[in-house]
PDB file of C-alpha atoms in Angstrom:
ATOM      1  CA  MET A1375     -13.295   5.452  18.376  1.00  0.00           C
ATOM      2  CA  ASN A1376     -11.053   6.262  15.978  1.00  0.00           C
ATOM      3  CA  GLU A1377      -9.364   9.102  15.809  1.00  0.00           C
ATOM      4  CA  VAL A1378     -10.319  10.666  12.447  1.00  0.00           C
ATOM      5  CA  SER A1379     -12.388  10.010   9.817  1.00  0.00           C
ATOM      6  CA  LEU A1380     -12.774   7.773   7.124  1.00  0.00           C
ATOM      7  CA  PHE A1381     -13.638  10.215   5.110  1.00  0.00           C
ATOM      8  CA  ARG A1382     -10.182  11.756   6.518  1.00  0.00           C
ATOM      9  CA  LEU A1383      -8.324   8.325   5.934  1.00  0.00           C
ATOM     10  CA  TYR A1384      -8.611   8.357   2.651  1.00  0.00           C
ATOM     11  CA  PHE A1385      -8.500  11.788   1.566  1.00  0.00           C
ATOM     12  CA  LEU A1386      -4.813  11.113   2.842  1.00  0.00           C
ATOM     13  CA  ARG A1387      -4.807   8.023   0.539  1.00  0.00           C
ATOM     14  CA  ALA A1388      -5.466   9.458  -1.954  1.00  0.00           C
ATOM     15  CA  LEU A1389      -2.484  12.817  -2.004  1.00  0.00           C
ATOM     16  CA  TYR A1390      -1.161   9.493  -1.328  1.00  0.00           C
ATOM     17  CA  LEU A1391      -1.988   8.217  -4.740  1.00  0.00           C
ATOM     18  CA  LEU A1392      -1.237  11.153  -6.745  1.00  0.00           C
ATOM     19  CA  ILE A1393       1.711  11.138  -5.521  1.00  0.00           C
ATOM     20  CA  VAL A1394       2.453   8.311  -6.587  1.00  0.00           C
ATOM     21  CA  VAL A1395       1.162   8.380  -9.593  1.00  0.00           C
ATOM     22  CA  GLY A1396       2.339  11.666 -10.364  1.00  0.00           C
ATOM     23  CA  LEU A1397       5.570  10.583  -9.455  1.00  0.00           C
ATOM     24  CA  GLY A1398       5.439   7.408 -11.591  1.00  0.00           C
ATOM     25  CA  ILE A1399       4.606   9.039 -15.116  1.00  0.00           C
ATOM     26  CA  VAL A1400       7.395  11.885 -13.900  1.00  0.00           C
ATOM     27  CA  VAL A1401      10.059  10.529 -12.312  1.00  0.00           C
ATOM     28  CA  TRP A1402      10.421   7.093 -12.667  1.00  0.00           C
ATOM     29  CA  PRO A1403      11.153   6.323 -16.082  1.00  0.00           C
ATOM     30  CA  GLY A1404      13.755   8.726 -16.359  1.00  0.00           C
ATOM     31  CA  VAL A1405      15.834   6.843 -12.848  1.00  0.00           C
ATOM     32  CA  ILE A1406      15.281   3.690 -15.193  1.00  0.00           C
ATOM     33  CA  HIS A1407      15.941   4.544 -18.412  1.00  0.00           C
ATOM     34  CA  HIS A1408      18.225   8.033 -18.092  1.00  0.00           C
ATOM     35  CA  GLU A1409      20.392   7.015 -21.370  1.00  0.00           C
ATOM     36  CA  LYS A1410      23.691  10.215 -19.362  1.00  0.00           C
ATOM     37  CA  PRO A1411      24.947  10.959 -16.332  1.00  0.00           C
ATOM     38  CA  TRP A1412      23.418  13.342 -13.927  1.00  0.00           C
ATOM     39  CA  GLU A1413      24.615  16.153 -12.534  1.00  0.00           C
ATOM     40  CA  LEU A1414      24.930  16.465  -9.014  1.00  0.00           C
ATOM     41  CA  MET A1415      22.232  17.601  -7.902  1.00  0.00           C
ATOM     42  CA  GLU A1416      19.744  16.758 -10.897  1.00  0.00           C
ATOM     43  CA  GLY A1417      20.673  12.714  -9.533  1.00  0.00           C
ATOM     44  CA  VAL A1418      20.611  14.330  -6.427  1.00  0.00           C
ATOM     45  CA  VAL A1419      16.915  15.559  -6.514  1.00  0.00           C
ATOM     46  CA  GLN A1420      15.720  12.969  -9.027  1.00  0.00           C
ATOM     47  CA  CYS A1421      16.919  10.160  -6.546  1.00  0.00           C
ATOM     48  CA  MET A1422      15.359  12.132  -3.710  1.00  0.00           C
ATOM     49  CA  LEU A1423      11.999  12.509  -5.956  1.00  0.00           C
ATOM     50  CA  ALA A1424      11.402   9.032  -7.245  1.00  0.00           C
ATOM     51  CA  ALA A1425      12.336   7.551  -2.816  1.00  0.00           C
ATOM     52  CA  PHE A1426       9.611  10.227  -2.507  1.00  0.00           C
ATOM     53  CA  SER A1427       7.207   7.782  -4.458  1.00  0.00           C
ATOM     54  CA  ALA A1428       8.731   4.697  -3.435  1.00  0.00           C
ATOM     55  CA  LEU A1429       7.498   5.803   0.088  1.00  0.00           C
ATOM     56  CA  SER A1430       4.064   7.124  -0.961  1.00  0.00           C
ATOM     57  CA  VAL A1431       2.726   4.330  -1.737  1.00  0.00           C
ATOM     58  CA  LEU A1432       3.298   2.838   2.224  1.00  0.00           C
ATOM     59  CA  GLY A1433       0.893   5.869   3.032  1.00  0.00           C
ATOM     60  CA  LEU A1434      -1.795   4.483   1.045  1.00  0.00           C
ATOM     61  CA  ARG A1435      -1.596   1.498   3.317  1.00  0.00           C
ATOM     62  CA  TYR A1436      -1.196   3.275   6.286  1.00  0.00           C
ATOM     63  CA  PRO A1437      -1.581   6.748   5.861  1.00  0.00           C
ATOM     64  CA  LEU A1438      -1.366   7.965   9.321  1.00  0.00           C
ATOM     65  CA  GLN A1439       1.924   5.858  10.097  1.00  0.00           C
ATOM     66  CA  MET A1440       3.319   7.671   6.980  1.00  0.00           C
ATOM     67  CA  LEU A1441       1.841  11.699   7.451  1.00  0.00           C
ATOM     68  CA  PRO A1442       5.419  12.946   8.301  1.00  0.00           C
ATOM     69  CA  LEU A1443       5.891  12.698   4.769  1.00  0.00           C
ATOM     70  CA  LEU A1444       3.202  14.687   3.900  1.00  0.00           C
ATOM     71  CA  LEU A1445       4.352  17.146   6.028  1.00  0.00           C
ATOM     72  CA  TRP A1446       7.577  17.436   5.135  1.00  0.00           C
ATOM     73  CA  GLU A1447       6.592  18.262   1.242  1.00  0.00           C
ATOM     74  CA  LEU A1448       3.442  19.892   2.796  1.00  0.00           C
ATOM     75  CA  VAL A1449       6.823  22.141   4.518  1.00  0.00           C
ATOM     76  CA  TRP A1450       9.522  21.633   1.727  1.00  0.00           C
ATOM     77  CA  LYS A1451       7.720  23.613  -0.655  1.00  0.00           C
ATOM     78  CA  SER A1452       5.910  26.182   0.984  1.00  0.00           C
ATOM     79  CA  ILE A1453       9.486  27.171   2.143  1.00  0.00           C
ATOM     80  CA  TRP A1454      10.757  26.828  -1.236  1.00  0.00           C
ATOM     81  CA  LEU A1455       7.676  29.038  -2.528  1.00  0.00           C
ATOM     82  CA  ILE A1456       8.173  31.758  -0.492  1.00  0.00           C
ATOM     83  CA  VAL A1457      11.766  32.441   0.257  1.00  0.00           C
ATOM     84  CA  VAL A1458      13.057  31.281  -3.139  1.00  0.00           C
ATOM     85  CA  ALA A1459       9.928  31.600  -5.424  1.00  0.00           C
ATOM     86  CA  PHE A1460       7.919  34.552  -4.407  1.00  0.00           C
ATOM     87  CA  PRO A1461      10.490  36.975  -4.646  1.00  0.00           C
ATOM     88  CA  LEU A1462      11.281  36.220  -7.999  1.00  0.00           C
ATOM     89  CA  TRP A1463       7.892  36.575  -8.563  1.00  0.00           C
ATOM     90  CA  TYR A1464       7.533  39.954  -7.537  1.00  0.00           C
ATOM     91  CA  SER A1465      10.354  41.382  -8.511  1.00  0.00           C
ATOM     92  CA  GLY A1466       9.812  40.468 -11.565  1.00  0.00           C
ATOM     93  CA  GLN A1467      12.669  37.766 -12.910  1.00  0.00           C
ATOM     94  CA  MET A1468      11.287  34.521 -12.341  1.00  0.00           C
ATOM     95  CA  ASP A1469      12.697  33.016 -15.670  1.00  0.00           C
ATOM     96  CA  GLU A1470      10.339  30.640 -16.904  1.00  0.00           C
ATOM     97  CA  SER A1471      12.595  27.188 -15.741  1.00  0.00           C
ATOM     98  CA  THR A1472      12.203  28.245 -11.734  1.00  0.00           C
ATOM     99  CA  LEU A1473       7.960  29.336 -13.404  1.00  0.00           C
ATOM    100  CA  ALA A1474       7.777  25.195 -13.741  1.00  0.00           C
ATOM    101  CA  THR A1475       8.638  24.456 -10.746  1.00  0.00           C
ATOM    102  CA  ALA A1476       7.218  26.575  -8.428  1.00  0.00           C
ATOM    103  CA  SER A1477       3.889  25.326 -10.766  1.00  0.00           C
ATOM    104  CA  SER A1478       4.896  21.939  -9.902  1.00  0.00           C
ATOM    105  CA  CYS A1479       4.718  23.377  -5.776  1.00  0.00           C
ATOM    106  CA  LEU A1480       1.483  24.555  -5.880  1.00  0.00           C
ATOM    107  CA  ILE A1481      -0.103  21.733  -5.803  1.00  0.00           C
ATOM    108  CA  VAL A1482       1.051  21.387  -1.839  1.00  0.00           C
ATOM    109  CA  VAL A1483      -1.816  24.211  -1.075  1.00  0.00           C
ATOM    110  CA  ILE A1484      -4.539  21.592  -1.272  1.00  0.00           C
ATOM    111  CA  PHE A1485      -2.224  19.135   1.677  1.00  0.00           C
ATOM    112  CA  PRO A1486      -3.481  20.977   4.255  1.00  0.00           C
ATOM    113  CA  PHE A1487      -6.943  20.159   3.729  1.00  0.00           C
ATOM    114  CA  GLY A1488      -6.190  16.669   4.170  1.00  0.00           C
ATOM    115  CA  ILE A1489      -3.728  16.841   6.986  1.00  0.00           C
ATOM    116  CA  PRO A1490      -5.615  15.759  10.027  1.00  0.00           C
ATOM    117  CA  TRP A1491      -4.823  18.628  12.492  1.00  0.00           C
ATOM    118  CA  ARG A1492      -5.702  17.716  15.182  1.00  0.00           C
ATOM    119  CA  PHE A1493      -3.992  14.088  15.231  1.00  0.00           C
ATOM    120  CA  VAL A1494      -0.597  16.213  13.943  1.00  0.00           C
ATOM    121  CA  PHE A1495      -0.761  17.973  17.645  1.00  0.00           C
ATOM    122  CA  GLU A1496      -2.694  15.002  19.936  1.00  0.00           C
ATOM    123  CA  HIS A1497       0.566  12.647  18.579  1.00  0.00           C
ATOM    124  CA  TYR A1498       3.430  15.167  17.409  1.00  0.00           C
ATOM    125  CA  VAL A1499       3.393  18.225  19.702  1.00  0.00           C
ATOM    126  CA  LYS A1500       1.836  17.109  22.655  1.00  0.00           C
ATOM    127  CA  LYS A1501       2.785  13.764  23.214  1.00  0.00           C
ATOM    128  CA  ARG A1502       5.116  12.553  25.352  1.00  0.00           C
ATOM    129  CA  GLY A1503       8.582  11.875  23.518  1.00  0.00           C
ATOM    130  CA  ASP A1504      10.433   9.003  23.531  1.00  0.00           C
ATOM    131  CA  ARG A1505      13.193   8.201  26.084  1.00  0.00           C
ATOM    132  CA  TRP A1506      16.109  10.115  25.527  1.00  0.00           C
ATOM    133  CA  HIS A1507      18.333   7.227  28.012  1.00  0.00           C
TER     134      HIS A1507
END
């Protein structure tokens, strides 16, 4: 018997599809047709998002094997929202740019509902690690 329900697998595929389509619309046109060189951090961000969306295509076929990709997304966005966005919002100092980024990051609230946590625990916490030598 499969450890993860078919419903959960389709939910994961929907999350990967959301990433692929969303970043495909927002990021890839700029990656393919940017007219002037990006500043350092803008280039880093755009290329990382492009790589994330490209790897998410694999999640459509292999939703469980690509789980670390969703876990990484969940963790970095959660950290950024807690450490950067929340203090700015709480102190009334959030500007429009930060608010726009926070709004984009809030999509992560649906990730915990799609991630099969029992599978994550069994395969990434409880399972014996690979040998060191």
